[in-house]
Coordinates of C-alpha atoms in Angstrom, one line a residue:
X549 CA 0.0 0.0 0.0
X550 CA 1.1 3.2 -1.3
X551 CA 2.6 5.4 2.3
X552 CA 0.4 9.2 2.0
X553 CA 2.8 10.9 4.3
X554 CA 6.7 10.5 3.2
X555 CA 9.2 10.0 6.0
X556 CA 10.7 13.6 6.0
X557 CA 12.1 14.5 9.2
X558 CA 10.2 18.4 9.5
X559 CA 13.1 20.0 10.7
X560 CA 15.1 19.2 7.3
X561 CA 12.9 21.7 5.7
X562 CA 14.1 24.4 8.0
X563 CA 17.5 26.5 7.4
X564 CA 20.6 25.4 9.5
X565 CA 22.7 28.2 10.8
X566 CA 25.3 27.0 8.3
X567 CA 23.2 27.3 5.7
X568 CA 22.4 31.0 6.6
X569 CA 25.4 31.4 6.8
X570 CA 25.6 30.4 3.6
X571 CA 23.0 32.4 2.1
X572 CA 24.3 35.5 3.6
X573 CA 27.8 35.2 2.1
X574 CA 26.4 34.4 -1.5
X575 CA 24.1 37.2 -1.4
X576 CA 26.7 39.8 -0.6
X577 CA 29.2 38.0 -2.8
X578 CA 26.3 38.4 -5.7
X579 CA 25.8 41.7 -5.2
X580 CA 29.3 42.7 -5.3
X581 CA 30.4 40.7 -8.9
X582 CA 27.8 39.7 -10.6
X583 CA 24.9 42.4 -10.4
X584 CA 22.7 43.0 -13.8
X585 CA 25.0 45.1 -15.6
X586 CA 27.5 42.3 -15.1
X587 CA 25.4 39.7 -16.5
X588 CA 24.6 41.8 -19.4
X589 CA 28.3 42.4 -20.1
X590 CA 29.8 38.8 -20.3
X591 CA 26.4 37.6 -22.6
X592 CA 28.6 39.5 -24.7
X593 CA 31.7 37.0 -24.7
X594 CA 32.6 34.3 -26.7
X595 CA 31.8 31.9 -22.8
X596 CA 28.6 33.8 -21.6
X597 CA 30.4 34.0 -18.4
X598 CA 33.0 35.7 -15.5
X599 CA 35.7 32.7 -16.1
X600 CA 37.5 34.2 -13.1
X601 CA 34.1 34.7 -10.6
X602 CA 33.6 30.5 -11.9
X603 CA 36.7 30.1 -10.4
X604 CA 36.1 32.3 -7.2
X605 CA 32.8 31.0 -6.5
X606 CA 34.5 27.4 -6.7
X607 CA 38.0 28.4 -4.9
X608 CA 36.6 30.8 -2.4
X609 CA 33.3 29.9 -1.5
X610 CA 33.0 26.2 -2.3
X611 CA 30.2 26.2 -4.3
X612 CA 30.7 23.2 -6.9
X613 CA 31.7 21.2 -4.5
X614 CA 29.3 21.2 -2.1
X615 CA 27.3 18.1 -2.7
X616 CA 30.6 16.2 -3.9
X617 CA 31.5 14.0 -1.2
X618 CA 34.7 14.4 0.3
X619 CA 36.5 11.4 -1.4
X620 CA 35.9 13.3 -4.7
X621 CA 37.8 16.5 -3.6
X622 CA 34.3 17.8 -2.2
X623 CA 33.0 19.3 0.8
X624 CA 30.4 15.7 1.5
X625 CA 27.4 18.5 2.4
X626 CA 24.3 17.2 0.8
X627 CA 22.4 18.2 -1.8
X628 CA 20.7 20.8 0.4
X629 CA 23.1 23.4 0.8
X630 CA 23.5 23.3 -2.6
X631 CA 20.0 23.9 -3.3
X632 CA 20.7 27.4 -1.1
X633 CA 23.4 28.4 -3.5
X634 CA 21.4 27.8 -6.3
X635 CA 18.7 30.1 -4.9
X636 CA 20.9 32.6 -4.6
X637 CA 22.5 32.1 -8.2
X638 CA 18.4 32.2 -9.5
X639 CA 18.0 35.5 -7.2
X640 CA 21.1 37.0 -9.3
X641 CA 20.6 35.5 -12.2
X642 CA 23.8 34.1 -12.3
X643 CA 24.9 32.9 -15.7
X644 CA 27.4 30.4 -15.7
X645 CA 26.6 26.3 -16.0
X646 CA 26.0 26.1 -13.0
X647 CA 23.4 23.8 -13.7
X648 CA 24.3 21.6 -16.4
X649 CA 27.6 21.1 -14.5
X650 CA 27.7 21.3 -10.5
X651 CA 23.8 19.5 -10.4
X652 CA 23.0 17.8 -13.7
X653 CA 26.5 16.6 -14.6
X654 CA 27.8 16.0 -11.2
X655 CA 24.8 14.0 -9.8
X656 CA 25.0 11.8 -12.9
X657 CA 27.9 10.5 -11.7
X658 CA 27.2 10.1 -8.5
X659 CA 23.8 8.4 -9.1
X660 CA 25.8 6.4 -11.9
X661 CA 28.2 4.9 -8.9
X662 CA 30.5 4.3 -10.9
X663 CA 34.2 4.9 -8.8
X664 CA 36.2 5.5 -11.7
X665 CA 34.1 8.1 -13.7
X666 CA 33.8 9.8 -10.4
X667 CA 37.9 9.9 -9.6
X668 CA 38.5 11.5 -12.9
X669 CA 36.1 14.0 -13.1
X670 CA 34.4 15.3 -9.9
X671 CA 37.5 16.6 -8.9
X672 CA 37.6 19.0 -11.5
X673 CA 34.3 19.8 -11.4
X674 CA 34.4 20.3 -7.3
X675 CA 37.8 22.8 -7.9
X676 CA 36.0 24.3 -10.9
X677 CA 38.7 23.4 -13.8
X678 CA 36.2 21.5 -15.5
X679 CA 32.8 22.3 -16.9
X680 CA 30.1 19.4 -18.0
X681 CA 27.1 19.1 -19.5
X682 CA 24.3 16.1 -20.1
X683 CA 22.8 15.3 -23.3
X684 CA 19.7 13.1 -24.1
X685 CA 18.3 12.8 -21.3
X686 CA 14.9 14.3 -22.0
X687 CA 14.2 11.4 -24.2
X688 CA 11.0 9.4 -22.8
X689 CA 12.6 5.9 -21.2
X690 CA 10.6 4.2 -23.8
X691 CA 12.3 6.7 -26.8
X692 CA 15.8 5.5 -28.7
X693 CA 18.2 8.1 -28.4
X694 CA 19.1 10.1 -31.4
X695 CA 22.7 9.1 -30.5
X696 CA 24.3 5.7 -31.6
X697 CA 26.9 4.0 -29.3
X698 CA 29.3 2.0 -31.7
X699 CA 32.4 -0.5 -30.5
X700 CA 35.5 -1.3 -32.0
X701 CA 39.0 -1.7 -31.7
X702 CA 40.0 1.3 -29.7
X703 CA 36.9 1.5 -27.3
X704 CA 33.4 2.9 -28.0
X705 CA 32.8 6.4 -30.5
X706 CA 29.3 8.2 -30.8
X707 CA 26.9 9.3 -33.5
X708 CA 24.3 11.3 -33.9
X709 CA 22.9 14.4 -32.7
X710 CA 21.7 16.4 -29.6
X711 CA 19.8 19.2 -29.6
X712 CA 19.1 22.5 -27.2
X713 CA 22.2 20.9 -24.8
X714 CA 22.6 23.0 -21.9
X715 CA 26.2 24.7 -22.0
X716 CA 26.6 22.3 -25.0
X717 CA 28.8 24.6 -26.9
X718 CA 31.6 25.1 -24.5
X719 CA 31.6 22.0 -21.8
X720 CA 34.6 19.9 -21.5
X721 CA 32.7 16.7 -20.6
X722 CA 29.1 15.3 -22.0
X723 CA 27.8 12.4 -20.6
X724 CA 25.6 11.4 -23.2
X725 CA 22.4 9.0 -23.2
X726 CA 23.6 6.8 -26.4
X727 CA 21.7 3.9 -28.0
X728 CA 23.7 0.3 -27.7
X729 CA 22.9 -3.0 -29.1
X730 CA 22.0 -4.0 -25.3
X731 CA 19.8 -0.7 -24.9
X732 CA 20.4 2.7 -24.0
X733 CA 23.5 3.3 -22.0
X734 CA 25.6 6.5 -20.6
X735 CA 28.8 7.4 -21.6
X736 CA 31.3 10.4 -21.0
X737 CA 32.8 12.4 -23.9
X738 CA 35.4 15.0 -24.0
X739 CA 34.5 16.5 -27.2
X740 CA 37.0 18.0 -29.8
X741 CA 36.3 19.7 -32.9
X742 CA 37.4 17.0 -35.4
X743 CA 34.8 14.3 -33.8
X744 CA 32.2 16.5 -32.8
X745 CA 30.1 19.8 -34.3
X746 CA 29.1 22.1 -31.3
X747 CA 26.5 25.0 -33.1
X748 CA 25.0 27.5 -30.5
X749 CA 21.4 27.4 -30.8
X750 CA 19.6 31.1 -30.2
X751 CA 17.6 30.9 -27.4
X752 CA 14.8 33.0 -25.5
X753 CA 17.2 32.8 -22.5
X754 CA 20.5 34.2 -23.3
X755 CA 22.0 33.9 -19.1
X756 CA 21.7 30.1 -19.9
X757 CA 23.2 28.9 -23.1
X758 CA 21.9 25.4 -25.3
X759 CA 23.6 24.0 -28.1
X760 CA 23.1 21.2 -31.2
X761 CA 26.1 18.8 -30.6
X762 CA 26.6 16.7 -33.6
X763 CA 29.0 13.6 -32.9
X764 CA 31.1 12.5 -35.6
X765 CA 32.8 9.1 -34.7
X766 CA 33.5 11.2 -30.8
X767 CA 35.6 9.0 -28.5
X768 CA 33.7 8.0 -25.3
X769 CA 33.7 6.2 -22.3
X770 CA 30.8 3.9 -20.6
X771 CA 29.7 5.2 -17.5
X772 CA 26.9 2.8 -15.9
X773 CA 25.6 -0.7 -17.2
X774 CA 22.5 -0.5 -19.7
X775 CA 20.4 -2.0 -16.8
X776 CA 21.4 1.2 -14.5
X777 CA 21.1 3.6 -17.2
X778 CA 16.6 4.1 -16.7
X779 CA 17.8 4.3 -12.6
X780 CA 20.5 6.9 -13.3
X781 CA 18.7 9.4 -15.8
X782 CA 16.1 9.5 -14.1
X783 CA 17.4 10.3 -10.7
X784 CA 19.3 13.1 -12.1
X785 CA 16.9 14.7 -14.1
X786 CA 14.2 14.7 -10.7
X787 CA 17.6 16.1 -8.7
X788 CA 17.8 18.2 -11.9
X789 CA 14.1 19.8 -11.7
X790 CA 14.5 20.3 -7.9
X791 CA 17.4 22.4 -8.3
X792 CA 15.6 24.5 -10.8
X793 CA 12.7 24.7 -8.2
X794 CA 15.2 26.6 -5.8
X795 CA 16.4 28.6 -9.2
X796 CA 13.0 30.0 -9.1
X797 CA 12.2 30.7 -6.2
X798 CA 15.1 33.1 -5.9
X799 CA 14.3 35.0 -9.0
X800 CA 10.6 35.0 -7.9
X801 CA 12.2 36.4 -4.6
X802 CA 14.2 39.4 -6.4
X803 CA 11.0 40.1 -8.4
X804 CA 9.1 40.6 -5.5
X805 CA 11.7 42.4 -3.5
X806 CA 12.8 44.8 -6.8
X807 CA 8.5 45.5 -6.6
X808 CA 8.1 46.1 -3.5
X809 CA 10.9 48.7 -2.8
X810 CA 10.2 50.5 -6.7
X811 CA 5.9 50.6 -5.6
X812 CA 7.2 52.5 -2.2
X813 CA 9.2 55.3 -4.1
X814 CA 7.1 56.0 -7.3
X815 CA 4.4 58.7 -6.8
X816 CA 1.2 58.8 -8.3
X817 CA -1.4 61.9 -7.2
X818 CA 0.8 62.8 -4.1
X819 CA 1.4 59.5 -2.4
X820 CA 3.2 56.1 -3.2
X821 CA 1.8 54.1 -5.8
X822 CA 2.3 50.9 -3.0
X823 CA -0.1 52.7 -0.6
X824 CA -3.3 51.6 -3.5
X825 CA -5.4 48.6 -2.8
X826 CA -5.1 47.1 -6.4
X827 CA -1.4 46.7 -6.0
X828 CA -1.4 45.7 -2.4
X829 CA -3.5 42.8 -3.5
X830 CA -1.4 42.2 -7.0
X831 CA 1.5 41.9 -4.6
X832 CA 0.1 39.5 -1.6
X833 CA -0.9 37.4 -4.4
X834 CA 2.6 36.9 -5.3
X835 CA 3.5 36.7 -1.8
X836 CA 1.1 34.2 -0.9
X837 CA 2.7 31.9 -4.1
X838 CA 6.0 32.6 -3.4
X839 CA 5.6 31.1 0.0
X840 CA 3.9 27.9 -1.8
X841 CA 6.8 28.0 -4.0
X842 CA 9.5 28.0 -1.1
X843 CA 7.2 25.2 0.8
X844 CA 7.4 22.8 -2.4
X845 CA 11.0 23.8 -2.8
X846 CA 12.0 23.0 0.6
X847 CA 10.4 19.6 -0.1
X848 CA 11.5 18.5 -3.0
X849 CA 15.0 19.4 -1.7
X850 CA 15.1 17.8 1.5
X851 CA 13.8 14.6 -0.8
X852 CA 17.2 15.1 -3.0
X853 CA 19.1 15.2 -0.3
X854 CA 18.1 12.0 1.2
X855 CA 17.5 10.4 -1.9
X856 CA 14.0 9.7 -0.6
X857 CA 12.0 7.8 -3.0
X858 CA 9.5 10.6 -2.9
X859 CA 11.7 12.5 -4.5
X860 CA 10.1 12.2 -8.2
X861 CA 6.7 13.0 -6.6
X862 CA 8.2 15.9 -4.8
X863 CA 10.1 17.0 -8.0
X864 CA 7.2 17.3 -10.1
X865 CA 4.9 19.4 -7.7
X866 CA 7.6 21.6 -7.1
X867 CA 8.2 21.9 -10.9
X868 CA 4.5 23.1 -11.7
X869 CA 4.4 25.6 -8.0
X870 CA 7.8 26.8 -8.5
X871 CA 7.2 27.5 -12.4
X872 CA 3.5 29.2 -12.3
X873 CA 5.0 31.0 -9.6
X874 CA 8.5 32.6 -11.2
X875 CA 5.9 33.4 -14.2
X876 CA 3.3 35.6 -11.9
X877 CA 6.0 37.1 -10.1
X878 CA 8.1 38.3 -13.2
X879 CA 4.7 39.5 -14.9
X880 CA 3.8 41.5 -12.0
X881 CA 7.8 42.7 -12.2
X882 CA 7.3 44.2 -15.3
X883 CA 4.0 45.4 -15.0
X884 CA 4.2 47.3 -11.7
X885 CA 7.4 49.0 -12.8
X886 CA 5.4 50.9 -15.7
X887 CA 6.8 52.1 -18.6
X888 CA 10.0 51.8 -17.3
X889 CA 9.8 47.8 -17.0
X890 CA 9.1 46.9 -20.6
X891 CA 12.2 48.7 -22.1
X892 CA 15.5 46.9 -22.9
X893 CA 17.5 48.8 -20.2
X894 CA 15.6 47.4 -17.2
X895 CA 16.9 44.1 -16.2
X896 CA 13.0 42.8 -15.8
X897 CA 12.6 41.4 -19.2
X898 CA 16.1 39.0 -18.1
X899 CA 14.1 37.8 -15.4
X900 CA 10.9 37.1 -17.6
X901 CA 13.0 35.2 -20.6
X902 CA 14.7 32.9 -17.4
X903 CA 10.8 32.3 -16.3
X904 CA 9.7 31.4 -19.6
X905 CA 12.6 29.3 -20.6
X906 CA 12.8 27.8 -17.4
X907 CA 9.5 26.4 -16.8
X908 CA 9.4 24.1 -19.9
X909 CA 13.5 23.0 -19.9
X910 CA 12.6 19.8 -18.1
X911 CA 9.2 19.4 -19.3
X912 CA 5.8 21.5 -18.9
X913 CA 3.9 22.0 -16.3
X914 CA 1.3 19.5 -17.9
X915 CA 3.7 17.1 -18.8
X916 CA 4.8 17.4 -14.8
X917 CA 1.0 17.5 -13.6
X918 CA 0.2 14.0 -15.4
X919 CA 3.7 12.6 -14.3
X920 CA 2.1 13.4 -10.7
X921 CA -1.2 12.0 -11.2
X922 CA 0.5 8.8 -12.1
X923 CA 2.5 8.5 -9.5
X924 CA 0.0 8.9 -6.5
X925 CA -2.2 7.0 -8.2
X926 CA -4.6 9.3 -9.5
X927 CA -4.6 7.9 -13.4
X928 CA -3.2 5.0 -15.4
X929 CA -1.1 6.8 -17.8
X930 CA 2.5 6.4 -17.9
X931 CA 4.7 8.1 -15.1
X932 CA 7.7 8.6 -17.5

């Protein structure tokens, strides 16, 4: 019999001091280097990014290595820490892969258990010398890969195609979801540009970049056992939608926040605009669903951090909250700021694209609402 109530100890979904701690040095470190006229000057660059903040953030700070454990040249916190930082990065808008590398790359391997994979990269991803991406996960289970995984004499080479790869253009490592004669399997690839194409895709979001990555005969390496392979994607892309949750919730916090404090200095017919009824209400409202947001996110990351097996049912409610939530909260950004918030100089319209972008790059909210049906039980249909 299906349990209702998930064994989550409460106080996991409550802040440590550490983790305030935490909080407090990202946001002031934030502020400092990486404020919106920051962001808008390295989308300019050939890597999107700060190269040297990457390595600050990674150096000073700890931030990739957070949720490595310490036998991997990480700091053995768990995944909920990290889950603060990457608030904070969403609050910012950070642009660097965080995501593809520190969560979606990193926890592959680590879900993968496989030792060896591990020693040689997560190391370099915990110090920061080495940025990774995933490709082909987003397949359905049942789905062939549109990459081919081919043996021969000097070890396996992939073929094929990915498309709208996060961070696909510049990673140093893909692990890549490749079809085998014995079924899908994962492998790790350090791409070059005589084996594989890598072709910037333009994108809605310009903070966080995709790619088509073409493999041309690319040497790889297998990572986990074609039995594993279901088990491992799937893991990482709930972990993956559960660090977006906290993504959100921080931008949805900086939209609120940038509101509020613009509402209580702009002056319409002698008094602040904030003191009128019809944006007090327009604003509770997004108060009342950001706190929704934070309770799902809290959820779905205390799940990830104990690798409950509620975890996919936690990850999909906190993908729809955390979604409809970032979109109503950046609307309201731009539309309580006036004239001022739909022109290209504001940074509100970077906080809409990430909204917009984000809330369908692991699926839609639909998709995520009949995944949950499925999996309490509500429906038949599939739960992939």
């Amino acid at each position: 019999m299906r349990r209702r109530h998930p064994e989550i100890d409460p106080q996991s979904l409550s802040e440590t001091d550490e983790q305030r701690q935490l909080r407090a040095v990202l946001r002031d470190f934030y502020t400092e280097a990486s404020g919106p006229e920051d962001v808008r000057k390295h989308l300019a660059t050939p890597r999107g990014y700060d190269g040297p903040l990457w390595e600050r953030l990674a150096g000073e700070i700890g931030v990739h290595g957070l949720a490595v454990p310490e036998e991997y040249g990480g700091s053995g916190f768990t995944f909920a820490e990290l889950a603060v930082a990457l608030e904070e990065s969403g609050r910012a808008l950070y642009c660097a892969p965080l995501l593809p590398t520190v969560v979606l790359a990193a926890h592959t391997l680590l879900h993968s258990g496989d030792r060896t994979a591990c020693e040689r990269y997560l190391p370099r991803i915990a110090d920061g010398t080495l940025t990774a991406t995933v490709a082909g996960f987003d397949a359905a289970p049942s789905d062939e890969p549109h990459v081919t995984a081919e043996q021969g004499g000097s070890g396996w080479v992939l073929r094929g195609r990915a498309d709208f790869v996060l961070d696909g253009a510049g990673a140093d490592l893909i692990l890549v979801r490749a079809q085998t004669p014995a079924g899908p399997r994962l492998f790790a690839c350090e791409p070059t540009p005589d084996t594989s194409r890598r072709t910037p895709r333009r994108v809605l979001d310009e903070t966080r970049r995709q790619a088509l990555v073409e493999f041309r005969g690319a040497p790889a390496t297998a990572v986990v056992t074609a039995e594993d392979t279901a088990h491992t994607v799937a893991a990482t892309l709930d972990t993956g939608r559960a660090a977006l949750a906290a993504e959100q919730v921080g931008g949805s916090g900086h939209a609120l926040d940038a509101t509020v404090e613009f509402v209580g200095q702009r002056h319409q017919f002698g008094r602040p605009i904030g003191s009128f009824q019809a944006v007090k209400h327009r604003l509770a409202d997004v108060l009342v669903a950001l706190e929704a947001a934070r309770s799902a996110s809290s959820y779905a990351t205390a799940c990830a951090a104990v690798a409950s097996p509620q975890l996919p049912v936690a990850a999909c409610a906190a993908a729809v909250v955390c979604s409809e939530t970032f979109r109503l909260a950046t609307a309201e950004y731009v539309q309580l700021h006036g004239g001022i918030g739909f022109t290209w100089e504001h940074p509100a319209h970077l906080y809409v694209r990430r909204a917009r972008s984000a809330e369908v790059l692991f699926g839609t909210t639909d998709r995520h609402r009949v995944r949950f049906a499925a999996l309490i039980g509500l429906t038949t249909g599939s739960a992939a």
